[in-house]
Amino acid sequence: MSSDDFDRALARARQANERVEAASAKSSAANEEVLRKQDSDRSQFERFVSTLAKELAATTAKLDEARISRIKLDRPPVVGPPAANLLMEKVVGSKSISGKLSISGSSIKLKIDWDKPGDTGSLGIPECTYPLGSVEPKQVITAMIDAYTKALDQSASF
């Protein structure tokens, strides 16, 4: 092997190392951006749930006046993305309605059904998806009240 071949091999190896380092730096920067986005989304969700809790407290008297089950907010300990549960107890007999709020990407998802759907079937309410940052707590409360109405209508038809 000549000295020129050796020098060219070293130059190719240096270039390969530079490409690997550049790709690694780019991947690291992309991962950091994803983590920043997740932290931002988590913070927005937490602010939303805090506002929702205040709105639920403010609507309690109206729900009582209309003889509608109160909506309780529960924050289960969750590993991973944040979540919250809404519960309307004893809507029909001992049956309760559960609303599960979760975050997925840049959206808040709300799934409403019976607390124990296996026993009573399903309410048949499709999952709602709201853009994070643009959903209002009243939208979620209204969805729960609509589920309450649907539950009463379903029970009346039995």
Coordinates of N, CA and C in Angstrom, one line a residue, residues 1 23 34 46 52 61-62 65 76 86 88-89 104 113 127 134-135 137 141 148 152-153:
M1 N 0.9 -1.2 0.0 CA 0.0 0.0 0.0 C 0.9 1.2 0.0
A23 N -25.0 13.4 11.6 CA -26.3 12.7 11.7 C -26.7 12.5 13.2
V34 N -38.6 17.2 20.1 CA -39.8 16.3 20.5 C -40.1 16.4 22.0
E46 N -52.3 20.5 31.5 CA -52.4 20.8 32.9 C -53.2 22.1 33.1
L52 N -60.7 23.7 33.8 CA -61.8 22.8 33.9 C -62.3 22.6 35.3
A61 N -73.8 24.7 41.1 CA -75.2 25.2 41.5 C -76.2 25.0 40.3
K62 N -75.7 25.3 39.1 CA -76.6 25.1 37.9 C -77.0 23.7 37.7
E65 N -79.5 22.8 40.4 CA -80.8 23.4 40.1 C -81.5 22.6 39.1
P76 N -56.0 10.6 38.2 CA -55.3 9.4 38.5 C -53.8 9.5 38.4
L86 N -63.5 12.3 34.4 CA -64.8 13.0 34.8 C -65.8 11.9 35.2
M88 N -69.9 11.2 36.6 CA -71.2 11.6 37.0 C -71.8 10.3 37.6
E89 N -71.9 10.4 38.9 CA -72.3 9.2 39.7 C -73.8 9.0 39.7
S104 N -53.1 13.3 23.2 CA -52.5 12.5 22.2 C -52.0 13.4 21.1
D113 N -68.4 7.2 28.4 CA -69.2 5.9 28.3 C -69.7 5.6 29.8
E127 N -65.6 9.0 20.4 CA -64.5 9.7 21.0 C -64.4 11.1 20.4
S134 N -57.2 25.0 22.0 CA -58.4 25.7 21.5 C -59.7 25.2 22.1
V135 N -59.6 24.1 22.9 CA -60.8 23.6 23.6 C -61.1 24.4 24.8
P137 N -63.3 24.5 28.5 CA -63.9 23.6 29.5 C -65.4 23.4 29.3
I141 N -67.7 20.0 29.5 CA -68.9 19.9 30.4 C -70.2 19.6 29.6
Y148 N -75.2 12.5 29.7 CA -76.2 12.3 30.7 C -77.6 12.2 30.1
L152 N -80.1 8.9 30.0 CA -81.5 8.9 30.5 C -82.5 8.4 29.4
D153 N -82.2 8.9 28.2 CA -83.1 8.5 27.1 C -82.9 7.0 26.8

